[in-house]
């Protein structure tokens, strides 16, 4: 099943505005990667330009959905429709030249479509000058052009851009769906269970966690946590230095650390609720060595660290505090 089928609220809203023919000239779809934003945007562009009869069974927007088989739908699906324009980052960002090229195409009339749809994926990757150039187009709405921006969250965009767009939020995917998808990919069921719980509702994230690289990071962290309890303060400072090096990975590292500590705590009372099921043997042996009140204090240390990071406290300092608290009382 496609992830996008779980976006009932977002899809319901889109079919509503399609039915009333009341589509804002700029929409922003927000939510993590892997929730189906791009697929919904492509089908939305198809629905705006479809020449056939909607197929309510297969289409995403019910009676307002595209047929999926007419010339227009097929061109859009294959990325070859002259009036459905895709913009995404080149290198590290969406550059001003790309937006200028886009604006020069928009200055001409659509060549065959009913509505020109501009789909900007990773809109948060626009440079400030790109955003300002785009803003001009957003400020001068045209009846024939609809912009669909895709972004992780609104805060990635300039407020002036956001204020011109109607936001449609995509929800995190259910854990059960992530487990099923990972199992379909051939991931071991116990591992699929662990990764699905950490993935914050994103299939892309779940797949990254279940990859060899993702698992190596989890296993390394678990080993480090076990070593901390055995080796104390010197090890704590070394680990803190290492964790602070990659601020982008910090949230995921903290997620794994939290679930590991949680597993040690719940395993003695409710083993069926352990998240890292593939490490059950290690969970049981470490759990027997650590008192519940110590684990609760360590979980608090993780929560404090997460709080520090959202308040932009120095990463190295926060990680040192965390690792020292994790190393004590083991
Ligand atoms: Zn069609």
Coordinates of C-alpha atoms and ligand atoms in Angstrom, one line a residue:
X1 CA 0.0 0.0 0.0
X2 CA 1.3 3.5 -0.8
X3 CA 2.2 5.7 2.1
X4 CA 0.0 8.5 0.6
X5 CA -3.2 6.4 1.2
X6 CA -2.7 7.0 4.9
X7 CA -3.0 10.8 4.3
X8 CA -6.8 10.8 4.6
X9 CA -7.0 14.3 6.0
X10 CA -4.7 15.9 3.4
X11 CA -6.3 14.0 0.5
X12 CA -9.8 14.8 1.7
X13 CA -8.9 18.5 1.8
X14 CA -7.4 18.3 -1.7
X15 CA -10.5 16.6 -3.1
X16 CA -12.7 19.2 -1.4
X17 CA -10.9 22.1 -3.1
X18 CA -10.9 20.3 -6.4
X19 CA -14.6 19.6 -6.2
X20 CA -15.4 23.2 -5.4
X21 CA -12.8 24.4 -8.0
X22 CA -11.5 26.6 -5.2
X23 CA -7.8 25.9 -5.5
X24 CA -5.5 28.6 -4.0
X25 CA -2.8 29.6 -6.5
X26 CA 0.0 28.4 -4.1
X27 CA -0.1 25.4 -1.8
X28 CA 2.6 24.1 0.6
X29 CA 2.6 20.4 1.6
X30 CA 4.4 20.0 4.8
X31 CA 5.6 16.8 6.6
X32 CA 8.7 14.6 6.8
X33 CA 10.1 12.8 3.8
X34 CA 8.4 9.5 2.9
X35 CA 4.9 10.5 3.7
X36 CA 3.7 10.7 0.1
X37 CA 3.8 14.5 -0.4
X38 CA 5.3 14.2 -3.9
X39 CA 3.0 11.5 -5.0
X40 CA 0.0 13.6 -3.9
X41 CA 1.3 16.6 -5.7
X42 CA 1.8 14.7 -8.9
X43 CA -1.7 13.3 -8.7
X44 CA -3.0 16.8 -7.9
X45 CA -1.4 18.1 -11.1
X46 CA -3.0 15.2 -13.0
X47 CA -6.4 15.9 -11.5
X48 CA -6.1 19.6 -12.6
X49 CA -5.3 18.6 -16.2
X50 CA -7.0 15.2 -16.7
X51 CA -8.9 14.7 -20.0
X52 CA -10.5 11.5 -19.1
X53 CA -13.2 10.2 -16.6
X54 CA -12.1 9.9 -12.9
X55 CA -11.7 6.4 -11.7
X56 CA -13.0 6.6 -8.1
X57 CA -11.7 3.1 -7.3
X58 CA -8.1 3.7 -8.1
X59 CA -7.7 7.5 -7.9
X60 CA -6.4 9.3 -4.9
X61 CA -9.1 12.0 -4.7
X62 CA -12.2 9.8 -5.1
X63 CA -14.6 11.4 -7.6
X64 CA -12.2 14.3 -8.2
X65 CA -9.3 12.0 -9.0
X66 CA -7.5 11.8 -12.3
X67 CA -8.1 8.9 -14.7
X68 CA -4.4 7.9 -14.8
X69 CA -4.6 6.7 -18.4
X70 CA -5.3 9.7 -20.6
X71 CA -2.5 11.4 -22.6
X72 CA -2.2 14.3 -20.1
X73 CA -2.1 11.9 -17.0
X74 CA 0.5 9.7 -18.7
X75 CA 2.7 12.6 -19.6
X76 CA 2.6 14.0 -16.1
X77 CA 3.3 10.6 -14.6
X78 CA 6.4 10.2 -16.8
X79 CA 7.5 13.8 -16.1
X80 CA 7.0 14.9 -19.7
X81 CA 4.1 17.3 -19.5
X82 CA 5.2 20.7 -20.8
X83 CA 2.9 22.5 -18.3
X84 CA 3.8 20.6 -15.2
X85 CA 7.2 21.9 -14.1
X86 CA 9.4 20.2 -11.6
X87 CA 12.0 22.2 -9.6
X88 CA 14.4 20.6 -7.2
X89 CA 17.8 21.4 -5.8
X90 CA 20.9 21.3 -8.0
X91 CA 23.8 20.5 -5.7
X92 CA 23.1 21.8 -2.3
X93 CA 20.3 24.3 -3.0
X94 CA 17.6 25.6 -5.4
X95 CA 19.6 28.4 -7.1
X96 CA 18.3 31.7 -8.3
X97 CA 19.1 30.8 -11.9
X98 CA 16.6 27.9 -11.7
X99 CA 13.9 30.3 -10.4
X100 CA 14.7 32.8 -13.1
X101 CA 14.4 30.1 -15.8
X102 CA 11.1 29.1 -14.2
X103 CA 9.8 32.7 -14.3
X104 CA 10.7 33.0 -18.0
X105 CA 8.6 29.9 -18.8
X106 CA 5.7 31.2 -16.6
X107 CA 5.7 34.5 -18.6
X108 CA 4.4 32.4 -21.6
X109 CA 1.0 30.9 -21.8
X110 CA 0.6 27.2 -20.9
X111 CA 1.1 25.2 -24.1
X112 CA -1.5 22.4 -23.7
X113 CA -2.6 22.0 -20.1
X114 CA -5.7 23.5 -18.4
X115 CA -3.6 24.5 -15.4
X116 CA 0.1 24.9 -15.2
X117 CA 1.4 23.3 -12.0
X118 CA 4.8 24.2 -10.6
X119 CA 6.0 21.5 -8.2
X120 CA 9.0 22.7 -6.0
X121 CA 10.2 19.8 -4.0
X122 CA 12.6 20.4 -1.1
X123 CA 11.4 24.1 -1.1
X124 CA 13.3 24.6 2.1
X125 CA 16.5 24.2 0.0
X126 CA 15.8 27.5 -1.8
X127 CA 18.4 30.2 -1.1
X128 CA 17.2 33.5 0.2
X129 CA 17.6 35.1 -3.3
X130 CA 15.7 32.2 -4.9
X131 CA 12.9 32.6 -2.4
X132 CA 12.7 36.3 -3.0
X133 CA 12.6 35.8 -6.8
X134 CA 9.8 33.2 -6.4
X135 CA 7.9 35.6 -4.1
X136 CA 7.4 37.9 -7.1
X137 CA 5.5 35.2 -8.9
X138 CA 3.5 34.3 -5.7
X139 CA 2.5 37.9 -5.3
X140 CA 1.1 38.1 -8.8
X141 CA -1.4 35.2 -8.9
X142 CA -2.3 33.9 -12.3
X143 CA -5.5 32.0 -13.2
X144 CA -3.5 29.5 -15.1
X145 CA -0.7 28.6 -12.7
X146 CA -0.7 26.8 -9.4
X147 CA 2.4 26.4 -7.2
X148 CA 2.8 23.4 -5.0
X149 CA 5.8 23.6 -2.6
X150 CA 6.9 20.6 -0.7
X151 CA 8.8 21.1 2.6
X152 CA 9.6 19.4 5.9
X153 CA 8.0 22.2 7.8
X154 CA 6.9 25.8 7.3
X155 CA 9.8 27.1 9.3
X156 CA 12.2 26.1 6.5
X157 CA 10.6 28.7 4.3
X158 CA 10.7 32.5 4.4
X159 CA 7.6 33.8 6.3
X160 CA 6.8 36.0 3.3
X161 CA 6.6 32.8 1.1
X162 CA 4.6 31.0 3.7
X163 CA 2.1 33.8 4.0
X164 CA 1.3 33.5 0.2
X165 CA 0.6 29.7 0.5
X166 CA -2.2 27.6 1.9
X167 CA -0.6 24.9 4.1
X168 CA -1.6 21.2 3.8
X169 CA -0.1 19.0 6.5
X170 CA 0.9 15.4 5.9
X171 CA 0.6 13.2 9.0
X172 CA 3.2 10.7 10.4
X173 CA 2.5 7.2 9.1
X174 CA 1.2 4.5 11.5
X175 CA 3.8 2.2 13.0
X176 CA 1.9 -0.9 11.8
X177 CA 2.3 0.4 8.2
X178 CA 6.0 1.0 8.6
X179 CA 6.5 -2.5 10.1
X180 CA 4.5 -4.0 7.2
X181 CA 6.5 -2.0 4.6
X182 CA 9.9 -3.0 6.1
X183 CA 8.9 -6.6 6.2
X184 CA 7.9 -6.4 2.6
X185 CA 11.4 -5.1 1.9
X186 CA 12.7 -8.3 3.5
X187 CA 13.7 -6.8 6.8
X188 CA 13.7 -9.3 9.8
X189 CA 10.4 -8.8 11.7
X190 CA 12.1 -8.0 15.0
X191 CA 14.3 -5.4 13.4
X192 CA 11.4 -4.0 11.4
X193 CA 9.6 -3.5 14.7
X194 CA 12.5 -1.6 16.3
X195 CA 13.1 0.7 13.3
X196 CA 9.4 1.4 12.8
X197 CA 9.1 2.7 16.4
X198 CA 12.1 5.1 16.0
X199 CA 11.2 6.4 12.6
X200 CA 8.7 9.1 13.8
X201 CA 6.2 8.0 11.2
X202 CA 8.4 8.3 8.1
X203 CA 9.0 5.4 5.8
X204 CA 12.2 6.9 4.4
X205 CA 13.5 7.3 7.9
X206 CA 12.5 3.7 8.8
X207 CA 14.3 2.4 5.7
X208 CA 17.4 4.4 6.6
X209 CA 17.4 3.1 10.1
X210 CA 16.9 -0.5 8.9
X211 CA 19.9 -0.1 6.4
X212 CA 23.2 -1.6 7.3
X213 CA 24.6 1.8 8.1
X214 CA 21.6 2.7 10.3
X215 CA 21.8 -0.5 12.3
X216 CA 25.6 -0.2 12.7
X217 CA 25.0 3.2 14.3
X218 CA 22.4 1.7 16.7
X219 CA 24.6 -1.2 17.6
X220 CA 27.6 1.1 18.1
X221 CA 25.5 3.3 20.4
X222 CA 24.3 0.3 22.5
X223 CA 27.8 -0.9 22.9
X224 CA 29.0 2.5 24.0
X225 CA 26.1 2.7 26.5
X226 CA 27.1 -0.7 28.0
X227 CA 30.8 0.4 28.0
X228 CA 29.9 3.6 29.8
X229 CA 28.4 1.7 32.7
X230 CA 31.5 -0.4 33.0
X231 CA 34.2 2.2 32.3
X232 CA 33.0 5.5 33.8
X233 CA 33.9 9.1 33.3
X234 CA 36.9 9.0 30.9
X235 CA 34.8 7.0 28.4
X236 CA 31.9 9.4 29.0
X237 CA 33.9 12.5 27.8
X238 CA 35.2 10.6 24.8
X239 CA 31.7 9.5 23.7
X240 CA 30.4 13.1 24.3
X241 CA 33.0 14.5 22.0
X242 CA 32.1 11.9 19.3
X243 CA 28.3 12.5 19.6
X244 CA 28.7 16.3 19.5
X245 CA 30.6 16.1 16.1
X246 CA 27.5 15.5 14.1
X247 CA 24.7 17.7 15.3
X248 CA 22.3 16.5 12.6
X249 CA 22.6 12.9 13.8
X250 CA 22.1 13.9 17.5
X251 CA 18.3 13.6 17.5
X252 CA 18.4 10.1 16.0
X253 CA 21.1 9.1 18.4
X254 CA 19.1 10.4 21.3
X255 CA 16.0 8.5 20.0
X256 CA 18.0 5.2 20.0
X257 CA 19.5 5.9 23.5
X258 CA 16.0 6.7 24.9
X259 CA 14.5 3.5 23.4
X260 CA 17.4 1.4 24.7
X261 CA 17.0 2.7 28.3
X262 CA 13.2 2.4 28.0
X263 CA 13.7 -1.2 26.9
X264 CA 15.8 -2.0 29.9
X265 CA 13.1 -0.5 32.1
X266 CA 10.1 -2.3 30.5
X267 CA 11.6 -5.6 29.8
X268 CA 11.2 -6.9 33.3
X269 CA 7.6 -5.9 33.5
X270 CA 6.3 -6.2 30.0
X271 CA 8.8 -7.9 27.7
X272 CA 6.3 -7.9 24.8
X273 CA 6.7 -4.1 24.7
X274 CA 10.4 -4.1 24.2
X275 CA 11.3 -2.1 21.0
X276 CA 14.8 -3.5 20.2
X277 CA 13.4 -7.0 20.0
X278 CA 16.4 -8.2 17.9
X279 CA 18.6 -7.5 20.9
X280 CA 16.4 -9.2 23.5
X281 CA 19.2 -11.3 25.0
X282 CA 21.3 -8.2 25.7
X283 CA 18.3 -6.2 26.9
X284 CA 17.6 -8.9 29.5
X285 CA 21.1 -9.2 30.8
X286 CA 21.7 -5.4 31.1
X287 CA 18.3 -4.9 32.6
X288 CA 19.0 -7.3 35.4
X289 CA 22.1 -5.2 36.3
X290 CA 20.4 -1.8 36.6
X291 CA 17.9 -0.6 39.1
X292 CA 14.7 1.0 37.7
X293 CA 15.3 4.3 39.6
X294 CA 18.7 4.6 37.9
X295 CA 17.1 4.0 34.5
X296 CA 14.5 6.6 35.2
X297 CA 17.2 9.1 36.1
X298 CA 19.0 8.3 32.8
X299 CA 15.9 8.8 30.8
X300 CA 15.5 12.2 32.4
X301 CA 19.1 13.0 31.4
X302 CA 18.2 12.2 27.7
X303 CA 15.0 14.4 28.0
X304 CA 17.2 17.2 29.4
X305 CA 19.7 16.9 26.6
X306 CA 16.9 17.0 24.0
X307 CA 15.5 20.1 25.6
X308 CA 19.0 21.7 25.6
X309 CA 19.4 21.0 21.9
X310 CA 16.1 22.5 21.0
X311 CA 17.1 25.6 23.0
X312 CA 20.5 25.7 21.1
X313 CA 22.6 25.1 24.2
X314 CA 26.2 24.2 23.1
X315 CA 26.0 20.7 21.7
X316 CA 29.3 19.5 23.2
X317 CA 28.4 20.8 26.7
X318 CA 24.9 19.1 26.5
X319 CA 26.4 15.8 25.3
X320 CA 29.0 15.9 28.1
X321 CA 26.3 16.4 30.7
X322 CA 24.3 13.6 29.2
X323 CA 27.2 11.1 28.9
X324 CA 28.3 11.8 32.5
X325 CA 24.8 11.2 33.8
X326 CA 24.5 8.0 31.7
X327 CA 27.8 6.7 33.1
X328 CA 26.9 7.1 36.7
X329 CA 25.1 4.6 38.9
X330 CA 25.2 1.8 36.4
Ligands
LIG1 ZN1 -6.4 11.6 -17.1

